[in-house]
XYZ file of C-alpha atoms in Angstrom:
577
model
C 0.221 -0.283 -0.125
C 2.953 2.307 0.736
C 4.322 2.255 -2.932
C 0.746 2.886 -4.185
C 0.518 5.949 -1.998
C 3.682 7.032 -3.047
C 2.431 6.907 -6.638
C -0.670 8.274 -5.959
C 0.738 11.426 -4.201
C 3.413 11.983 -6.996
C 0.324 11.863 -9.589
C -1.605 14.297 -7.712
C 1.350 16.503 -7.470
C 2.170 16.339 -11.219
C -1.568 17.211 -12.176
C -1.712 19.749 -9.962
C 1.566 21.398 -11.223
C 0.338 21.103 -14.697
C -3.029 23.059 -13.691
C -0.704 25.853 -12.037
C 1.556 26.217 -15.411
C -1.213 25.407 -17.941
C -1.089 27.642 -20.705
C -4.012 29.394 -22.654
C -5.004 27.678 -25.937
C -3.222 30.560 -27.934
C 0.359 30.181 -26.146
C 1.930 28.347 -28.901
C 4.335 27.057 -26.538
C 6.669 23.912 -27.029
C 6.087 21.194 -24.736
C 9.187 19.015 -24.703
C 9.610 15.372 -23.223
C 12.579 13.304 -23.176
C 12.351 9.609 -23.012
C 14.950 6.368 -23.045
C 13.832 3.248 -24.626
C 15.439 0.748 -22.147
C 14.856 -2.712 -20.625
C 14.014 -3.370 -16.992
C 12.995 -6.183 -14.745
C 9.440 -6.016 -13.921
C 7.692 -8.751 -11.821
C 3.946 -9.984 -12.040
C 2.140 -13.090 -11.320
C 5.207 -14.462 -9.730
C 7.192 -13.913 -12.601
C 10.153 -11.552 -13.189
C 10.872 -10.662 -16.692
C 13.065 -7.937 -18.495
C 10.655 -5.913 -20.426
C 10.991 -2.986 -22.723
C 10.061 0.046 -21.078
C 10.301 4.074 -21.294
C 12.137 5.152 -18.681
C 11.999 2.269 -16.625
C 8.175 2.571 -16.577
C 5.560 -0.259 -17.138
C 3.266 1.189 -18.227
C 4.937 4.052 -19.606
C 4.600 7.610 -18.528
C 1.471 9.782 -19.127
C 2.035 12.570 -21.085
C 0.081 15.948 -20.602
C -0.359 18.655 -23.210
C -2.806 21.309 -24.217
C -4.939 22.158 -27.407
C -2.843 24.191 -29.624
C 0.777 23.052 -28.154
C 4.022 22.000 -30.123
C 5.165 19.013 -28.988
C 8.472 17.641 -29.369
C 9.165 14.047 -27.873
C 13.360 13.115 -28.191
C 13.344 9.339 -27.895
C 16.536 7.673 -27.326
C 16.751 4.027 -28.224
C 19.048 2.318 -25.556
C 17.623 -1.249 -26.059
C 19.140 -3.980 -28.567
C 16.132 -3.931 -31.117
C 14.904 -1.104 -33.427
C 11.589 0.613 -32.482
C 9.230 3.468 -33.248
C 6.817 5.475 -30.983
C 3.291 6.312 -32.571
C 1.229 8.901 -31.261
C -2.435 7.114 -31.656
C -5.203 9.379 -32.603
C -3.147 12.395 -33.104
C -4.087 13.367 -36.384
C -0.420 14.796 -37.616
C -1.761 17.386 -39.962
C 1.117 17.825 -42.473
C 3.533 16.170 -40.002
C 3.399 12.482 -40.610
C 7.030 12.168 -40.172
C 6.185 11.825 -36.780
C 3.244 9.334 -36.915
C 5.661 6.496 -36.352
C 4.285 3.408 -37.787
C 7.609 1.326 -38.750
C 8.432 1.247 -42.681
C 5.242 3.042 -43.207
C 6.033 6.701 -42.093
C 9.531 6.108 -40.986
C 12.491 3.651 -40.605
C 12.903 2.694 -37.151
C 15.396 4.146 -34.637
C 18.175 1.696 -34.288
C 19.695 0.711 -31.092
C 21.457 3.936 -29.792
C 19.885 6.187 -31.865
C 17.795 8.973 -31.206
C 15.004 10.769 -33.220
C 12.634 13.959 -32.262
C 9.090 13.589 -32.720
C 7.755 17.019 -33.746
C 3.911 18.030 -33.943
C 1.137 20.422 -33.127
C -1.861 19.641 -31.512
C -4.494 21.019 -33.859
C -8.418 21.308 -32.981
C -7.921 18.057 -30.918
C -8.706 17.673 -26.883
C -9.348 14.788 -24.785
C -7.694 11.300 -24.341
C -5.438 9.670 -26.772
C -2.590 7.283 -26.217
C 1.022 6.514 -27.336
C 2.600 3.397 -27.933
C 5.390 1.274 -30.000
C 4.557 0.471 -33.237
C 7.227 -2.148 -34.552
C 6.499 -5.774 -34.102
C 4.655 -6.375 -30.635
C 6.563 -4.093 -28.456
C 3.284 -2.093 -27.534
C 2.783 -5.019 -25.380
C 4.730 -3.199 -22.788
C 5.565 0.358 -24.441
C 2.469 2.274 -24.048
C 0.932 5.172 -22.250
C -1.667 7.722 -21.853
C -1.733 11.088 -23.963
C -3.720 13.666 -22.116
C -5.061 16.723 -24.327
C -6.228 19.685 -22.352
C -9.119 21.712 -23.905
C -8.803 25.302 -24.723
C -12.338 25.880 -23.541
C -14.372 24.379 -20.544
C -15.622 21.018 -20.695
C -19.239 20.798 -22.770
C -20.676 18.736 -19.919
C -22.170 20.447 -16.901
C -20.929 18.102 -14.099
C -18.012 19.671 -11.760
C -15.475 17.243 -12.007
C -13.141 16.739 -8.598
C -10.714 14.598 -10.501
C -9.388 12.799 -13.500
C -8.629 9.074 -13.416
C -6.216 7.178 -15.978
C -7.522 3.863 -16.659
C -5.103 1.921 -19.173
C -5.919 -1.812 -19.904
C -3.029 -3.727 -20.917
C -2.012 -7.522 -21.202
C 0.668 -9.242 -19.330
C 2.499 -12.521 -20.693
C 4.395 -14.930 -18.607
C 6.917 -15.578 -21.786
C 8.664 -13.247 -23.418
C 6.708 -11.463 -26.142
C 9.147 -11.624 -28.708
C 9.515 -15.561 -28.528
C 5.681 -15.614 -28.742
C 5.745 -13.396 -31.899
C 8.858 -15.166 -33.307
C 6.913 -18.661 -32.983
C 3.761 -17.140 -34.547
C 5.462 -16.101 -37.586
C 7.580 -19.311 -37.756
C 4.803 -21.713 -37.557
C 2.110 -19.600 -38.823
C 0.240 -20.511 -35.522
C -2.222 -18.442 -33.271
C -0.282 -16.396 -30.637
C -0.121 -17.891 -26.843
C -2.990 -15.930 -24.949
C -2.033 -13.444 -22.396
C -1.613 -14.454 -18.719
C -3.393 -11.667 -17.270
C -5.455 -8.123 -18.202
C -4.131 -5.257 -16.367
C -5.408 -1.925 -14.846
C -2.474 0.759 -15.174
C 0.156 -2.193 -15.222
C -1.744 -4.184 -12.295
C -3.482 -7.377 -12.634
C -5.259 -7.323 -9.625
C -6.531 -10.196 -6.874
C -7.600 -12.618 -9.131
C -4.188 -13.482 -10.500
C -1.341 -15.388 -8.546
C 0.921 -13.523 -6.513
C -1.007 -10.235 -7.433
C -2.854 -8.905 -4.124
C -0.278 -6.362 -3.748
C -0.294 -5.484 -7.516
C -3.656 -4.117 -7.195
C -4.999 -0.617 -8.643
C -6.937 1.157 -5.797
C -7.752 5.085 -6.204
C -9.394 6.998 -3.319
C -12.362 9.053 -4.158
C -14.964 11.262 -1.921
C -18.551 10.636 -1.628
C -20.620 12.689 -3.539
C -17.858 13.829 -5.904
C -17.903 13.164 -9.690
C -14.779 11.838 -11.653
C -13.764 11.482 -14.915
C -12.115 7.881 -16.206
C -10.263 8.272 -19.053
C -10.202 4.753 -20.341
C -7.790 3.533 -22.772
C -7.681 -0.055 -24.213
C -3.969 -0.820 -24.914
C -4.415 -4.504 -24.757
C -3.091 -6.491 -27.778
C -5.677 -8.749 -29.051
C -9.000 -8.314 -27.050
C -11.848 -5.948 -26.918
C -12.809 -5.355 -23.121
C -15.941 -4.979 -21.225
C -15.706 -2.513 -18.281
C -17.875 -1.762 -15.273
C -17.783 -0.431 -11.760
C -20.018 -2.143 -9.177
C -23.357 -0.115 -8.029
C -22.390 2.817 -10.457
C -23.709 4.122 -13.608
C -21.218 5.777 -16.144
C -22.069 8.578 -18.275
C -20.180 8.588 -21.664
C -18.985 11.953 -22.660
C -16.187 11.399 -25.074
C -14.636 8.527 -27.570
C -11.282 8.822 -29.230
C -10.812 12.563 -28.017
C -14.335 13.761 -29.473
C -17.139 14.879 -27.512
C -20.461 12.851 -27.615
C -23.972 13.392 -26.584
C -23.990 12.302 -22.845
C -25.808 8.903 -22.061
C -25.860 6.803 -18.865
C -24.894 3.119 -19.191
C -24.048 0.319 -17.161
C -20.929 -0.485 -18.798
C -18.917 0.098 -21.610
C -17.449 -1.930 -24.372
C -13.862 -0.386 -25.670
C -11.857 -2.047 -28.264
C -8.219 -2.079 -28.564
C -6.720 1.414 -29.726
C -10.063 3.021 -28.544
C -10.578 5.457 -25.814
C -13.800 6.382 -23.629
C -14.203 9.149 -21.180
C -16.902 8.478 -18.715
C -18.329 10.356 -15.620
C -18.473 8.550 -12.291
C -20.523 9.869 -9.337
C -19.505 8.610 -5.783
C -23.055 8.437 -4.761
C -23.555 4.683 -3.213
C -23.093 3.581 0.212
C -20.120 1.768 0.832
C -19.910 -1.142 3.020
C -17.293 -1.398 5.861
C -14.369 -1.883 3.561
C -15.093 1.148 1.594
C -14.338 -0.663 -1.768
C -16.096 -0.812 -5.186
C -14.776 -3.074 -7.633
C -14.204 -1.812 -11.095
C -13.502 -4.620 -13.536
C -12.587 -5.781 -17.162
C -12.876 -8.773 -19.299
C -12.757 -9.688 -22.556
C -15.821 -9.335 -25.266
C -15.460 -12.794 -26.880
C -16.316 -12.633 -30.658
C -13.788 -15.255 -31.837
C -13.384 -19.114 -31.465
C -9.610 -18.925 -31.449
C -8.075 -19.314 -27.679
C -8.284 -16.383 -25.753
C -7.386 -15.074 -21.966
C -10.467 -16.085 -20.068
C -9.875 -13.964 -17.042
C -10.567 -10.588 -15.312
C -8.778 -7.755 -14.184
C -10.202 -5.957 -11.425
C -9.085 -2.697 -9.097
C -11.033 -0.689 -6.623
C -12.495 2.647 -6.102
C -12.177 3.057 -2.324
C -14.613 5.616 -0.679
C -12.673 8.299 1.660
C -14.989 7.344 4.679
C -14.068 9.001 8.008
C -12.928 6.589 11.082
C -12.829 3.474 8.596
C -9.181 1.851 8.657
C -8.650 0.112 5.229
C -6.074 -2.510 5.149
C -4.679 -4.211 1.987
C -6.281 -7.489 3.072
C -9.680 -6.168 2.144
C -8.856 -6.929 -1.634
C -9.637 -10.287 -0.946
C -13.298 -9.930 -0.269
C -15.257 -8.920 -3.296
C -17.584 -9.863 -5.932
C -17.516 -8.975 -9.633
C -19.846 -6.237 -10.735
C -23.630 -7.504 -11.623
C -23.444 -4.701 -14.201
C -20.475 -6.453 -16.095
C -21.646 -7.987 -19.320
C -20.918 -11.450 -19.779
C -18.451 -12.233 -22.254
C -20.362 -13.107 -25.097
C -22.937 -10.305 -24.993
C -22.971 -8.976 -28.456
C -26.380 -7.478 -28.173
C -24.820 -5.136 -25.354
C -21.818 -4.463 -27.503
C -24.030 -3.621 -30.371
C -26.595 -1.508 -28.494
C -23.796 0.493 -26.695
C -22.172 1.314 -30.384
C -25.390 2.505 -31.570
C -26.107 4.807 -28.459
C -22.692 6.530 -29.488
C -23.376 10.190 -31.231
C -21.355 13.218 -31.824
C -21.814 16.311 -29.702
C -22.817 18.382 -32.706
C -22.862 21.727 -30.916
C -22.343 25.173 -32.670
C -18.794 24.896 -30.406
C -18.186 20.978 -31.811
C -19.992 20.495 -34.774
C -20.428 17.037 -36.634
C -18.784 17.923 -40.090
C -19.692 14.345 -41.892
C -19.527 14.285 -45.441
C -22.952 14.313 -46.496
C -21.944 13.262 -50.271
C -18.928 11.322 -51.245
C -16.351 11.258 -54.095
C -15.338 7.594 -54.093
C -16.601 4.413 -52.143
C -14.126 1.610 -51.396
C -15.514 -1.633 -50.246
C -13.054 -4.044 -48.514
C -13.503 -7.347 -47.071
C -11.759 -7.994 -43.594
C -10.588 -11.850 -43.692
C -8.511 -14.375 -41.817
C -7.257 -16.982 -44.151
C -5.410 -20.456 -44.212
C -2.239 -20.615 -46.506
C -0.711 -23.814 -47.598
C 2.210 -25.044 -45.781
C 5.685 -24.722 -47.719
C 7.534 -27.615 -48.674
C 10.135 -28.636 -45.844
C 8.235 -26.313 -43.212
C 6.497 -27.277 -40.087
C 2.952 -25.277 -39.924
C 0.869 -25.362 -36.642
C -1.948 -23.392 -37.847
C -5.592 -25.035 -38.337
C -5.032 -28.214 -40.683
C -1.419 -27.933 -40.296
C -1.462 -24.867 -42.591
C -0.527 -20.838 -41.774
C -2.711 -18.207 -40.512
C -2.832 -15.061 -42.457
C -5.148 -12.051 -42.401
C -6.204 -9.877 -45.652
C -7.975 -7.057 -46.947
C -9.607 -7.852 -50.240
C -7.840 -11.069 -50.326
C -4.336 -8.612 -50.195
C -2.155 -9.667 -47.085
C 0.012 -6.544 -46.240
C 3.726 -6.726 -46.553
C 5.875 -3.968 -44.803
C 8.525 -2.733 -47.081
C 12.175 -2.668 -45.876
C 12.144 1.237 -46.631
C 9.609 4.337 -45.436
C 6.913 4.366 -47.939
C 6.484 8.175 -46.714
C 10.129 8.973 -47.622
C 9.601 7.516 -51.226
C 6.162 9.071 -51.686
C 7.681 12.449 -50.683
C 10.875 12.418 -53.106
C 8.635 10.857 -55.837
C 10.872 7.863 -56.067
C 10.038 5.203 -58.673
C 9.630 1.736 -57.148
C 8.186 -1.378 -58.214
C 7.320 -2.272 -54.336
C 3.984 -0.594 -54.167
C 0.935 -1.335 -56.325
C -2.741 -0.024 -56.087
C -5.351 -1.266 -53.390
C -8.199 -3.180 -55.058
C -11.366 -0.770 -54.433
C -13.808 -3.977 -54.712
C -13.364 -7.525 -53.257
C -11.856 -9.376 -56.053
C -14.116 -12.584 -55.569
C -17.942 -11.498 -54.456
C -19.526 -14.151 -52.474
C -21.917 -14.572 -49.114
C -18.965 -12.984 -46.976
C -21.026 -14.067 -43.687
C -22.568 -17.077 -45.058
C -19.804 -19.701 -45.867
C -18.841 -22.416 -43.755
C -16.040 -20.979 -41.454
C -13.932 -24.249 -41.760
C -14.561 -25.526 -45.136
C -14.072 -22.461 -47.408
C -10.952 -20.187 -47.629
C -8.921 -17.954 -50.201
C -5.613 -18.309 -50.417
C -4.314 -14.591 -49.961
C -2.016 -12.857 -52.016
C 1.036 -10.898 -50.454
C 1.816 -7.437 -51.285
C 2.379 -3.694 -50.483
C -1.097 -2.331 -51.461
C -1.629 1.800 -51.444
C -5.030 3.595 -51.883
C -4.255 6.655 -53.558
C -6.594 9.472 -53.317
C -6.348 13.481 -54.267
C -6.184 15.851 -51.343
C -9.806 16.595 -50.070
C -11.383 13.365 -51.497
C -14.769 12.765 -49.483
C -14.033 9.037 -49.002
C -16.251 6.258 -47.732
C -14.599 2.856 -46.915
C -17.042 0.033 -46.024
C -15.251 -2.641 -44.050
C -16.818 -6.128 -44.622
C -16.301 -9.163 -42.256
C -15.956 -12.542 -43.397
C -17.000 -15.663 -42.156
C -13.738 -17.392 -43.018
C -12.136 -19.533 -40.068
C -14.345 -17.233 -37.850
C -16.557 -14.188 -38.012
C -15.011 -11.653 -35.624
C -15.249 -8.172 -34.155
C -12.037 -6.288 -35.797
C -11.049 -2.790 -34.577
C -9.851 -1.004 -37.419
C -7.626 2.152 -36.936
C -6.799 4.580 -39.521
C -3.851 6.855 -39.020
C -3.550 10.377 -39.750
C -7.398 11.044 -39.783
C -10.721 10.966 -37.699
C -13.862 9.410 -39.433
C -17.366 9.104 -39.071
C -19.259 5.712 -38.633
C -22.460 6.477 -40.664
C -23.490 2.753 -40.721
C -23.040 -0.568 -39.545
C -24.885 -3.651 -39.269
C -24.696 -7.671 -39.474
C -24.703 -9.928 -42.540
C -23.520 -8.388 -45.798
C -23.308 -4.949 -47.048
C -25.917 -3.959 -49.628
C -24.751 -1.159 -51.814
C -28.174 -0.188 -52.926
C -30.039 -0.630 -49.549
C -27.852 0.070 -46.851
C -26.945 3.656 -47.400
C -30.511 4.500 -47.232
C -30.488 4.056 -43.573
C -27.184 6.300 -43.010
C -26.729 8.309 -40.083
C -25.535 11.804 -41.728
C -26.735 13.797 -38.888
C -24.808 12.988 -35.655
C -22.524 9.825 -36.370
C -19.900 9.126 -33.670
C -16.392 10.331 -34.853
C -13.498 8.104 -34.012
C -10.269 7.013 -35.163
C -10.884 2.894 -34.354
C -13.903 1.561 -35.510
C -15.068 -2.004 -33.959
C -16.512 -3.667 -37.032
C -19.395 -5.953 -35.808
C -18.611 -9.483 -35.748
C -20.175 -11.162 -38.817
C -21.151 -7.501 -40.340
C -20.001 -4.439 -41.637
C -19.153 -0.951 -40.915
C -18.936 2.331 -43.237
C -16.603 4.899 -42.436
C -16.356 8.298 -44.023
C -13.267 10.432 -44.211
C -12.261 13.498 -45.542
C -9.011 13.036 -46.867
C -7.095 16.408 -46.174
C -3.998 15.313 -44.532
C -1.357 14.939 -47.299
C 1.270 12.001 -46.432
C 1.216 8.153 -46.312
C -1.015 6.587 -43.722
C -1.572 3.224 -42.265
C -4.955 1.709 -41.843
C -4.963 -1.507 -40.033
C -6.625 -3.873 -37.454
C -5.682 -2.961 -33.834
C -5.628 -6.940 -32.720
C -1.859 -7.149 -33.146
C -2.102 -10.733 -34.245
C -4.048 -9.411 -37.331
C -1.683 -6.987 -38.341
C 1.135 -9.462 -38.138
C -0.839 -11.799 -40.320
C -1.368 -8.904 -42.789
C -4.686 -7.241 -42.259
C -3.545 -3.703 -43.147
C -3.297 -1.469 -46.406
C -1.960 1.848 -46.703
C -3.557 5.302 -47.901
C -1.569 7.779 -49.797
C -3.636 11.481 -49.515
C -1.868 13.436 -52.267
C -0.665 17.091 -51.322
C -3.083 19.836 -52.562
C -2.391 22.964 -54.897
C -2.186 25.238 -52.012
C 1.173 25.204 -49.638
C -0.743 24.856 -46.700
C -2.190 21.613 -48.286
C 1.382 20.142 -48.765
C 3.452 17.715 -46.742
C 5.863 19.293 -44.678
C 9.549 18.302 -45.375
C 11.125 15.596 -43.503
C 13.132 16.438 -40.106
C 17.035 16.833 -40.143
C 17.217 13.528 -37.613
C 14.607 11.734 -39.675
C 15.806 7.907 -39.186
C 17.370 6.119 -42.429
C 17.102 2.618 -43.122
């Protein structure tokens, strides 16, 4: 408890210090950070491992900035591996050199190397996050990225304090070995051994009573929970026992507030909720908050639950750490296979659409791209051992194209107009139309093609992308993340997308605006993007196993005619391959 108390005091002091010096939105200050990527021994679940960390912290530090700030983050790689950092959800207007995905917008930072990410926070505020974007390094290299707004929050509640809640996963095995085996044998990866809240598993796991997140709150006060799903491979349900949550923001975009018993948050997504301490505590003063997976797959998964506690500050009540042993899970936590709840929750999300924060959804489009999202089986190469289903190799694809990362930075080649045969055009329709969600998962299959496919659009294109799940191997909820842009989820449903019928029912008034969409299991989602950010951008599934199998594509937004519509030059310290 002492170490947790010390961490809490430090967090409060840092937050207080930030508010005391918090600049106005027009200050245009430069907020500088300097971090070392390094290895450190960390113990969880009775296992001590050497983890890749930022400054020795697991999870990494929370970064506080302000709307309008210029941000500079100097990253020094003191590890033995290449690495990069991605600022998830930051639009990077004209600053794609700072976006971070390896071999898409930059070459990695080599061991011993340094790179300073420079970007400006333009018309964004709320909860985002940062993480490593090479291989599976984001298993341990991640943290919250908080943007304070230039104007007061658009919800009426007086917020006593803000509490980051970052979900992650812990493996007892070395994460590098798990990823290597998966690629070598074409098998599914080992499931994690625990979920975590702010790096702590909680008392449902071995040796973890002391590794439990506990936050003290005052009865009658309202708090803002900044919830981030940094887990590698699982969507998660989250609830607090006996309490109602009010959703006010998703992916750093304000929403029409609504009350809910729980939330579903997919990997890559963030959700801000208000919670009021209005219950009567028992003798422990504790209320359980819990996260467990939303199961939409037949593949092996981590069937466990991480819990922490909100502890009411009650006079004359002595709380000891032994109280964490006595609890029940929240009755308002959805069951793992509760797709109806996940669907209902998603349907309640609406953009705020106020005069101060309008919903600028494109009501007309210039281009519609329809892409299937598939898991695939590939025949085992001669003289190799394959451990996927039917002794084949697992892959994944978009429009039957499994993305291959090149050995160069696509953004640099695009900026310098260098000719290359390494890239080709992404197909704008599925190459083999069929009953996408009606085939037998285990008997039907399409061998995927391997390529680096890029969709190229002119600056300002009003682009619609329809993401269609398929039944190959397993229909599954897929969180698709678009770099460099927010988008509007104008429609979604189950079954096969009908281009003649479904657009008639789009929401073009107040659809939710996000950077990561959870495509419904066995269904589809239609997103609309205004392609007004010149550069090269990665579009991929945020289930890390699926990205490793190739469920990704590239997007090039060409520069416009005005200088303000063009990509800025690369920085002097830009890494080279």
